PDB file of C-alpha atoms in Angstrom:
ATOM      1  CA  MET H 688       8.944 -16.739 -12.784  1.00 54.00           C
ATOM      2  CA  ASN H 689       5.801 -17.171 -14.932  1.00 70.00           C
ATOM      3  CA  LYS H 690       5.403 -16.133 -18.563  1.00 75.00           C
ATOM      4  CA  LEU H 691       3.094 -13.434 -17.877  1.00 71.00           C
ATOM      5  CA  PHE H 692       5.247 -11.874 -15.224  1.00 74.00           C
ATOM      6  CA  MET H 693       8.144 -11.822 -17.700  1.00 80.00           C
ATOM      7  CA  LYS H 694       6.052 -10.433 -20.473  1.00 79.00           C
ATOM      8  CA  HIS H 695       4.926  -7.387 -18.281  1.00 78.00           C
ATOM      9  CA  LEU H 696       8.486  -7.114 -16.865  1.00 82.00           C
ATOM     10  CA  LEU H 697      10.266  -6.865 -20.266  1.00 87.00           C
ATOM     11  CA  LEU H 698       7.491  -4.646 -21.833  1.00 87.00           C
ATOM     12  CA  GLY H 699       7.776  -2.438 -18.865  1.00 89.00           C
ATOM     13  CA  ILE H 700      11.614  -1.800 -19.052  1.00 94.00           C
ATOM     14  CA  PRO H 701      11.078   1.733 -20.550  1.00 94.00           C
ATOM     15  CA  LYS H 702       8.597   2.712 -17.915  1.00 95.00           C
ATOM     16  CA  SER H 703      10.893   1.150 -15.144  1.00 96.00           C
ATOM     17  CA  ILE H 704      13.762   3.313 -16.315  1.00 97.00           C
ATOM     18  CA  TYR H 705      11.548   6.380 -16.419  1.00 96.00           C
ATOM     19  CA  ALA H 706      10.280   5.622 -12.811  1.00 96.00           C
ATOM     20  CA  ASN H 707      13.774   5.150 -11.340  1.00 97.00           C
ATOM     21  CA  PHE H 708      15.308   8.198 -12.837  1.00 97.00           C
ATOM     22  CA  ARG H 709      12.134  10.372 -12.362  1.00 96.00           C
ATOM     23  CA  LEU H 710      11.617   9.539  -8.814  1.00 96.00           C
ATOM     24  CA  LEU H 711      15.091   8.714  -7.247  1.00 97.00           C
ATOM     25  CA  PRO H 712      18.509  10.268  -7.059  1.00 96.00           C
ATOM     26  CA  ILE H 713      20.653   9.130 -10.014  1.00 96.00           C
ATOM     27  CA  GLY H 714      23.020   7.231  -7.741  1.00 97.00           C
ATOM     28  CA  GLN H 715      20.074   4.998  -6.713  1.00 98.00           C
ATOM     29  CA  ALA H 716      18.206   5.035 -10.022  1.00 97.00           C
ATOM     30  CA  ILE H 717      21.129   3.383 -11.909  1.00 97.00           C
ATOM     31  CA  LYS H 718      20.561   0.187  -9.804  1.00 97.00           C
ATOM     32  CA  LEU H 719      16.866  -0.055 -10.915  1.00 97.00           C
ATOM     33  CA  PRO H 720      15.272  -0.603  -7.527  1.00 98.00           C
ATOM     34  CA  ILE H 721      11.902   0.126  -9.004  1.00 97.00           C
ATOM     35  CA  LEU H 722      10.433  -2.412 -11.389  1.00 96.00           C
ATOM     36  CA  VAL H 723       7.023  -1.642 -13.009  1.00 95.00           C
ATOM     37  CA  SER H 724       4.787  -3.356 -15.450  1.00 91.00           C
ATOM     38  CA  ASN H 725       4.076  -2.014 -18.838  1.00 91.00           C
ATOM     39  CA  LYS H 726       0.598  -1.195 -17.652  1.00 89.00           C
ATOM     40  CA  THR H 727       1.517   1.142 -14.861  1.00 94.00           C
ATOM     41  CA  LYS H 728       0.259   4.714 -15.190  1.00 95.00           C
ATOM     42  CA  PHE H 729       2.082   7.542 -13.786  1.00 95.00           C
ATOM     43  CA  ILE H 730      -0.543  10.295 -13.096  1.00 96.00           C
ATOM     44  CA  SER H 731       1.828  12.653 -11.171  1.00 95.00           C
ATOM     45  CA  CYS H 732       5.474  12.392 -10.270  1.00 95.00           C
ATOM     46  CA  LYS H 733       5.833  15.690  -8.526  1.00 95.00           C
ATOM     47  CA  GLY H 734       6.975  13.929  -5.365  1.00 96.00           C
ATOM     48  CA  GLY H 735       9.402  11.071  -5.065  1.00 94.00           C
ATOM     49  CA  VAL H 736      10.312   7.743  -3.724  1.00 97.00           C
ATOM     50  CA  GLU H 737      12.551   7.302  -0.548  1.00 97.00           C
ATOM     51  CA  LEU H 738      14.465   4.137  -0.107  1.00 98.00           C
ATOM     52  CA  ALA H 739      14.813   3.051   3.520  1.00 97.00           C
ATOM     53  CA  ASP H 740      17.255   0.283   2.464  1.00 96.00           C
ATOM     54  CA  PRO H 741      20.304   0.305   0.190  1.00 96.00           C
ATOM     55  CA  PRO H 742      19.039   0.171  -3.421  1.00 97.00           C
ATOM     56  CA  LYS H 743      18.757  -3.271  -5.094  1.00 96.00           C
ATOM     57  CA  VAL H 744      17.294  -4.376  -8.310  1.00 96.00           C
ATOM     58  CA  GLY H 745      13.547  -4.856  -7.899  1.00 95.00           C
ATOM     59  CA  MET H 746      13.219  -4.051  -4.357  1.00 97.00           C
ATOM     60  CA  LEU H 747       9.867  -2.294  -5.214  1.00 97.00           C
ATOM     61  CA  ARG H 748       7.765  -4.040  -7.695  1.00 95.00           C
ATOM     62  CA  ILE H 749       4.661  -2.362  -9.176  1.00 95.00           C
ATOM     63  CA  GLY H 750       2.044  -4.119 -11.241  1.00 91.00           C
ATOM     64  CA  LEU H 751       4.036  -7.279 -11.408  1.00 85.00           C
ATOM     65  CA  TYR H 752       2.022  -9.320  -8.817  1.00 76.00           C
ATOM     66  CA  GLY H 753      -1.412 -10.777  -8.350  1.00 65.00           C
ATOM     67  CA  SER H 754      -3.463 -13.789  -9.394  1.00 61.00           C
ATOM     68  CA  GLY H 755      -5.347 -14.401 -12.561  1.00 57.00           C
ATOM     69  CA  SER H 756      -6.699 -11.447 -14.504  1.00 59.00           C
ATOM     70  CA  VAL H 757      -5.611  -9.000 -11.683  1.00 66.00           C
ATOM     71  CA  SER H 758      -1.972  -9.098 -12.920  1.00 67.00           C
ATOM     72  CA  CYS H 759      -3.141  -7.640 -16.273  1.00 73.00           C
ATOM     73  CA  LEU H 760      -4.727  -4.574 -14.694  1.00 86.00           C
ATOM     74  CA  PRO H 761      -3.096  -1.116 -14.736  1.00 90.00           C
ATOM     75  CA  VAL H 762      -1.617   0.375 -11.668  1.00 94.00           C
ATOM     76  CA  ARG H 763      -2.121   4.190 -11.099  1.00 96.00           C
ATOM     77  CA  ILE H 764       0.627   5.999  -9.371  1.00 96.00           C
ATOM     78  CA  GLU H 765       0.138   9.573  -8.151  1.00 97.00           C
ATOM     79  CA  LEU H 766       3.013  10.870  -6.182  1.00 97.00           C
ATOM     80  CA  ASN H 767       2.838  14.502  -5.162  1.00 97.00           C
ATOM     81  CA  GLY H 768       4.511  13.834  -1.720  1.00 97.00           C
ATOM     82  CA  VAL H 769       6.763  11.048  -0.580  1.00 97.00           C
ATOM     83  CA  LEU H 770       6.450   7.257  -0.875  1.00 98.00           C
ATOM     84  CA  ARG H 771       8.944   5.550   1.488  1.00 98.00           C
ATOM     85  CA  VAL H 772       9.654   1.789   0.976  1.00 98.00           C
ATOM     86  CA  GLU H 773      11.752  -0.964   2.337  1.00 98.00           C
ATOM     87  CA  HIS H 774      13.039  -4.034   0.502  1.00 97.00           C
ATOM     88  CA  GLY H 775      10.615  -6.556  -0.923  1.00 96.00           C
ATOM     89  CA  VAL H 776       7.502  -4.375  -1.365  1.00 97.00           C
ATOM     90  CA  LYS H 777       5.026  -5.693  -4.005  1.00 95.00           C
ATOM     91  CA  ILE H 778       2.113  -3.900  -5.438  1.00 95.00           C
ATOM     92  CA  GLY H 779      -0.507  -5.772  -7.445  1.00 92.00           C
ATOM     93  CA  GLY H 780      -2.339  -5.128 -10.650  1.00 90.00           C
ATOM     94  CA  GLY H 781      -5.144  -2.623 -10.481  1.00 92.00           C
ATOM     95  CA  CYS H 782      -3.871  -0.819  -7.414  1.00 95.00           C
ATOM     96  CA  SER H 783      -3.692   2.870  -6.860  1.00 96.00           C
ATOM     97  CA  LEU H 784      -1.300   4.684  -4.720  1.00 97.00           C
ATOM     98  CA  THR H 785      -1.849   8.437  -4.080  1.00 97.00           C
ATOM     99  CA  THR H 786      -0.025  11.082  -2.038  1.00 97.00           C
ATOM    100  CA  ILE H 787      -2.260  14.116  -2.365  1.00 95.00           C
ATOM    101  CA  ASP H 788       0.112  16.915  -2.001  1.00 94.00           C
ATOM    102  CA  GLU H 789       3.816  17.737  -1.070  1.00 95.00           C
ATOM    103  CA  LYS H 790       3.191  17.243   2.628  1.00 95.00           C
ATOM    104  CA  SER H 791       1.686  13.822   2.141  1.00 97.00           C
ATOM    105  CA  ARG H 792       3.675  10.750   3.228  1.00 97.00           C
ATOM    106  CA  MET H 793       3.202   7.004   2.655  1.00 98.00           C
ATOM    107  CA  SER H 794       5.504   4.319   4.200  1.00 98.00           C
ATOM    108  CA  ILE H 795       5.453   0.690   3.324  1.00 98.00           C
ATOM    109  CA  GLY H 796       7.640  -1.867   5.290  1.00 98.00           C
ATOM    110  CA  ARG H 797       9.779  -4.665   4.291  1.00 97.00           C
ATOM    111  CA  ASP H 798       8.199  -7.661   2.441  1.00 96.00           C
ATOM    112  CA  THR H 799       4.553  -6.185   2.569  1.00 97.00           C
ATOM    113  CA  VAL H 800       2.364  -7.233  -0.332  1.00 95.00           C
ATOM    114  CA  ILE H 801      -0.601  -5.270  -1.541  1.00 95.00           C
ATOM    115  CA  MET H 802      -2.847  -7.364  -3.819  1.00 90.00           C
ATOM    116  CA  GLY H 803      -5.009  -6.284  -6.732  1.00 87.00           C
ATOM    117  CA  GLU H 804      -7.341  -3.323  -6.980  1.00 92.00           C
ATOM    118  CA  THR H 805      -6.435  -1.845  -3.571  1.00 95.00           C
ATOM    119  CA  ARG H 806      -6.428   1.941  -3.084  1.00 96.00           C
ATOM    120  CA  VAL H 807      -4.084   3.838  -0.680  1.00 98.00           C
ATOM    121  CA  MET H 808      -4.512   7.465  -0.423  1.00 97.00           C
ATOM    122  CA  SER H 809      -2.591   9.767   1.764  1.00 97.00           C
ATOM    123  CA  SER H 810      -3.240  13.366   2.626  1.00 96.00           C
ATOM    124  CA  ARG H 811      -1.124  13.398   5.801  1.00 95.00           C
ATOM    125  CA  SER H 812       0.591  10.103   6.718  1.00 97.00           C
ATOM    126  CA  ILE H 813      -0.158   6.450   6.151  1.00 98.00           C
ATOM    127  CA  ARG H 814       2.259   3.803   7.538  1.00 98.00           C
ATOM    128  CA  ILE H 815       1.939   0.164   6.520  1.00 98.00           C
ATOM    129  CA  GLY H 816       4.250  -2.047   8.621  1.00 98.00           C
ATOM    130  CA  ARG H 817       6.608  -5.042   7.635  1.00 97.00           C
ATOM    131  CA  GLY H 818       5.412  -8.324   6.550  1.00 96.00           C
ATOM    132  CA  CYS H 819       1.862  -7.253   6.022  1.00 97.00           C
ATOM    133  CA  MET H 820      -0.691  -8.801   3.547  1.00 96.00           C
ATOM    134  CA  ILE H 821      -3.222  -6.330   2.067  1.00 96.00           C
ATOM    135  CA  SER H 822      -5.840  -8.251   0.123  1.00 94.00           C
ATOM    136  CA  TRP H 823      -7.875  -7.324  -2.982  1.00 92.00           C
ATOM    137  CA  GLY H 824     -10.331  -4.397  -2.894  1.00 94.00           C
ATOM    138  CA  VAL H 825      -9.064  -2.759   0.131  1.00 97.00           C
ATOM    139  CA  GLN H 826      -9.274   1.000   0.770  1.00 97.00           C
ATOM    140  CA  ILE H 827      -6.931   2.829   3.041  1.00 98.00           C
ATOM    141  CA  MET H 828      -7.142   6.620   3.616  1.00 97.00           C
ATOM    142  CA  ASP H 829      -6.359   9.266   6.132  1.00 96.00           C
ATOM    143  CA  THR H 830      -8.782  11.876   4.898  1.00 93.00           C
ATOM    144  CA  ASP H 831     -12.443  12.281   4.237  1.00 91.00           C
ATOM    145  CA  TRP H 832     -11.636  14.280   1.066  1.00 88.00           C
ATOM    146  CA  HIS H 833     -14.194  17.013   1.829  1.00 89.00           C
ATOM    147  CA  SER H 834     -14.383  19.285   4.769  1.00 85.00           C
ATOM    148  CA  LEU H 835     -17.283  19.290   7.251  1.00 86.00           C
ATOM    149  CA  LEU H 836     -17.777  22.918   8.588  1.00 88.00           C
ATOM    150  CA  LYS H 837     -19.479  24.317  11.635  1.00 86.00           C
ATOM    151  CA  GLU H 838     -19.516  28.096  12.182  1.00 86.00           C
ATOM    152  CA  GLY H 839     -16.542  28.142   9.829  1.00 85.00           C
ATOM    153  CA  ARG H 840     -14.503  25.577  11.759  1.00 90.00           C
ATOM    154  CA  VAL H 841     -13.345  22.347  10.176  1.00 87.00           C
ATOM    155  CA  LEU H 842     -14.740  19.317  12.098  1.00 84.00           C
ATOM    156  CA  ASN H 843     -13.107  16.511  10.164  1.00 86.00           C
ATOM    157  CA  THR H 844      -9.419  17.048   9.998  1.00 89.00           C
ATOM    158  CA  ASP H 845      -7.039  14.571   8.454  1.00 90.00           C
ATOM    159  CA  GLU H 846      -5.676  12.033  10.931  1.00 95.00           C
ATOM    160  CA  GLU H 847      -2.741   9.465  10.477  1.00 96.00           C
ATOM    161  CA  VAL H 848      -3.214   5.893   9.779  1.00 98.00           C
ATOM    162  CA  SER H 849      -0.897   3.089  11.036  1.00 98.00           C
ATOM    163  CA  ILE H 850      -1.054  -0.637  10.223  1.00 98.00           C
ATOM    164  CA  GLY H 851       1.219  -2.607  12.515  1.00 97.00           C
ATOM    165  CA  ASP H 852       3.765  -5.244  11.386  1.00 97.00           C
ATOM    166  CA  GLY H 853       2.580  -8.676  10.297  1.00 96.00           C
ATOM    167  CA  SER H 854      -1.017  -7.601   9.868  1.00 97.00           C
ATOM    168  CA  TRP H 855      -3.358  -9.242   7.370  1.00 97.00           C
ATOM    169  CA  ILE H 856      -6.090  -6.902   5.975  1.00 97.00           C
ATOM    170  CA  CYS H 857      -8.633  -9.197   4.314  1.00 96.00           C
ATOM    171  CA  SER H 858     -10.558  -8.419   1.149  1.00 95.00           C
ATOM    172  CA  ASN H 859     -12.894  -5.399   0.726  1.00 96.00           C
ATOM    173  CA  VAL H 860     -11.907  -3.815   4.079  1.00 97.00           C
ATOM    174  CA  THR H 861     -11.966  -0.025   4.532  1.00 97.00           C
ATOM    175  CA  VAL H 862      -9.492   1.535   6.779  1.00 97.00           C
ATOM    176  CA  LEU H 863     -10.352   5.124   7.627  1.00 96.00           C
ATOM    177  CA  LYS H 864      -8.496   8.077   9.127  1.00 95.00           C
ATOM    178  CA  GLY H 865      -7.284   7.808  12.511  1.00 95.00           C
ATOM    179  CA  ALA H 866      -7.123   3.956  12.553  1.00 96.00           C
ATOM    180  CA  GLN H 867      -4.169   2.612  14.469  1.00 96.00           C
ATOM    181  CA  VAL H 868      -4.054  -1.109  13.872  1.00 97.00           C
ATOM    182  CA  PRO H 869      -1.792  -3.132  16.278  1.00 97.00           C
ATOM    183  CA  GLU H 870       0.841  -5.669  15.183  1.00 97.00           C
ATOM    184  CA  GLY H 871      -0.355  -9.096  14.065  1.00 96.00           C
ATOM    185  CA  THR H 872      -4.072  -7.964  13.532  1.00 97.00           C
ATOM    186  CA  VAL H 873      -6.383  -9.727  11.169  1.00 97.00           C
ATOM    187  CA  ILE H 874      -9.260  -7.590   9.910  1.00 97.00           C
ATOM    188  CA  ALA H 875     -12.120  -9.602   8.664  1.00 97.00           C
ATOM    189  CA  SER H 876     -13.344  -9.359   5.129  1.00 96.00           C
ATOM    190  CA  GLY H 877     -15.754  -6.435   4.442  1.00 96.00           C
ATOM    191  CA  SER H 878     -15.075  -4.587   7.660  1.00 97.00           C
ATOM    192  CA  THR H 879     -14.782  -0.795   8.065  1.00 97.00           C
ATOM    193  CA  ILE H 880     -12.231   0.324  10.689  1.00 96.00           C
ATOM    194  CA  ALA H 881     -12.271   3.801  12.037  1.00 92.00           C
ATOM    195  CA  LYS H 882     -10.767   3.428  15.578  1.00 90.00           C
ATOM    196  CA  SER H 883      -7.761   2.500  17.425  1.00 93.00           C
ATOM    197  CA  TRP H 884      -7.159  -0.353  20.156  1.00 95.00           C
ATOM    198  CA  ASP H 885      -4.313  -1.908  21.941  1.00 94.00           C
ATOM    199  CA  GLU H 886      -4.743  -5.655  21.752  1.00 95.00           C
ATOM    200  CA  GLN H 887      -2.267  -7.378  19.298  1.00 96.00           C
ATOM    201  CA  LYS H 888      -2.662 -10.656  17.406  1.00 95.00           C
ATOM    202  CA  CYS H 889      -6.437 -10.655  17.186  1.00 96.00           C
ATOM    203  CA  VAL H 890      -9.090 -11.045  14.607  1.00 97.00           C
ATOM    204  CA  VAL H 891     -11.409  -8.065  14.490  1.00 97.00           C
ATOM    205  CA  THR H 892     -14.442  -7.041  12.496  1.00 95.00           C
ATOM    206  CA  GLY H 893     -16.323  -3.817  12.069  1.00 86.00           C
ATOM    207  CA  MET H 894     -18.765  -1.835  11.907  1.00 84.00           C
ATOM    208  CA  PRO H 895     -19.485  -2.216  14.732  1.00 88.00           C
ATOM    209  CA  PHE H 896     -15.992  -2.887  15.875  1.00 92.00           C
ATOM    210  CA  LYS H 897     -15.536  -6.216  17.753  1.00 94.00           C
ATOM    211  CA  ILE H 898     -12.599  -8.569  18.630  1.00 95.00           C
ATOM    212  CA  ILE H 899     -13.801 -11.961  17.681  1.00 95.00           C
ATOM    213  CA  LYS H 900     -10.644 -14.006  18.366  1.00 94.00           C
ATOM    214  CA  GLU H 901      -7.561 -13.428  20.441  1.00 94.00           C
ATOM    215  CA  ASP H 902      -3.954 -14.535  20.525  1.00 94.00           C
ATOM    216  CA  VAL H 903      -3.897 -15.705  16.914  1.00 92.00           C
ATOM    217  CA  CYS H 904      -1.229 -15.678  14.130  1.00 90.00           C
ATOM    218  CA  TRP H 905      -1.573 -16.300  10.449  1.00 89.00           C
ATOM    219  CA  LYS H 906       0.558 -17.685   7.581  1.00 82.00           C
ATOM    220  CA  LYS H 907       0.414 -18.003   3.809  1.00 74.00           C
ATOM    221  CA  ASP H 908      -0.991 -21.561   2.980  1.00 65.00           C
ATOM    222  CA  ARG H 909      -0.605 -20.977  -0.867  1.00 57.00           C
ATOM    223  CA  PRO H 910       2.265 -19.595  -2.656  1.00 53.00           C
ATOM    224  CA  LEU H 911       1.293 -16.248  -4.492  1.00 54.00           C
ATOM    225  CA  ARG H 912       2.942 -15.955  -7.830  1.00 52.00           C
ATOM    226  CA  ASP H 913       4.750 -13.035  -9.288  1.00 51.00           C
TER     227      ASP H 913
END
């Protein structure tokens, strides 16, 4: 562990204790499964965190991940609904996680990493699978935030978003409502995705949507520090 990580971890102990006992049942909270940096900001804690795995120290790390100056940026957490996590989830500096109201759900699978300055905003349901890499500057949302009306009828209702296991969402991608991203997908940097498709393990770009490589897999070539 590097010195900067240890600094933010130690300075964040009071906030880590607060997060665990505010967001979890006491039987889980005493095991400190949530570790946060001292720069984490809790905008709302009306909702809670649901652990999909048995509680273990640091199974969810917030603001203690990222490269360079990103690791020093504050994370903003606004939980009015439920955030469900599996073991090994890491949220980088500068990120923002929002469940808009008590009906909103967000789920993040085992060993998924969300890098710096990414925003995930759920009004209905957002599911990010296991072993995903979400790069910096990504925006994922299942709502348009404002209603588009015609003759009093809402045209743009919220739609669930799902990102399949083992997907790599490259930098500055926007994933919009209704997107169902298959397992093993690589979404090219700067793309906007607002549709669903069936083919797994491919490289896609958008807009316009296009599959540019098929039958591919990816791996981390460089270790990413805590």
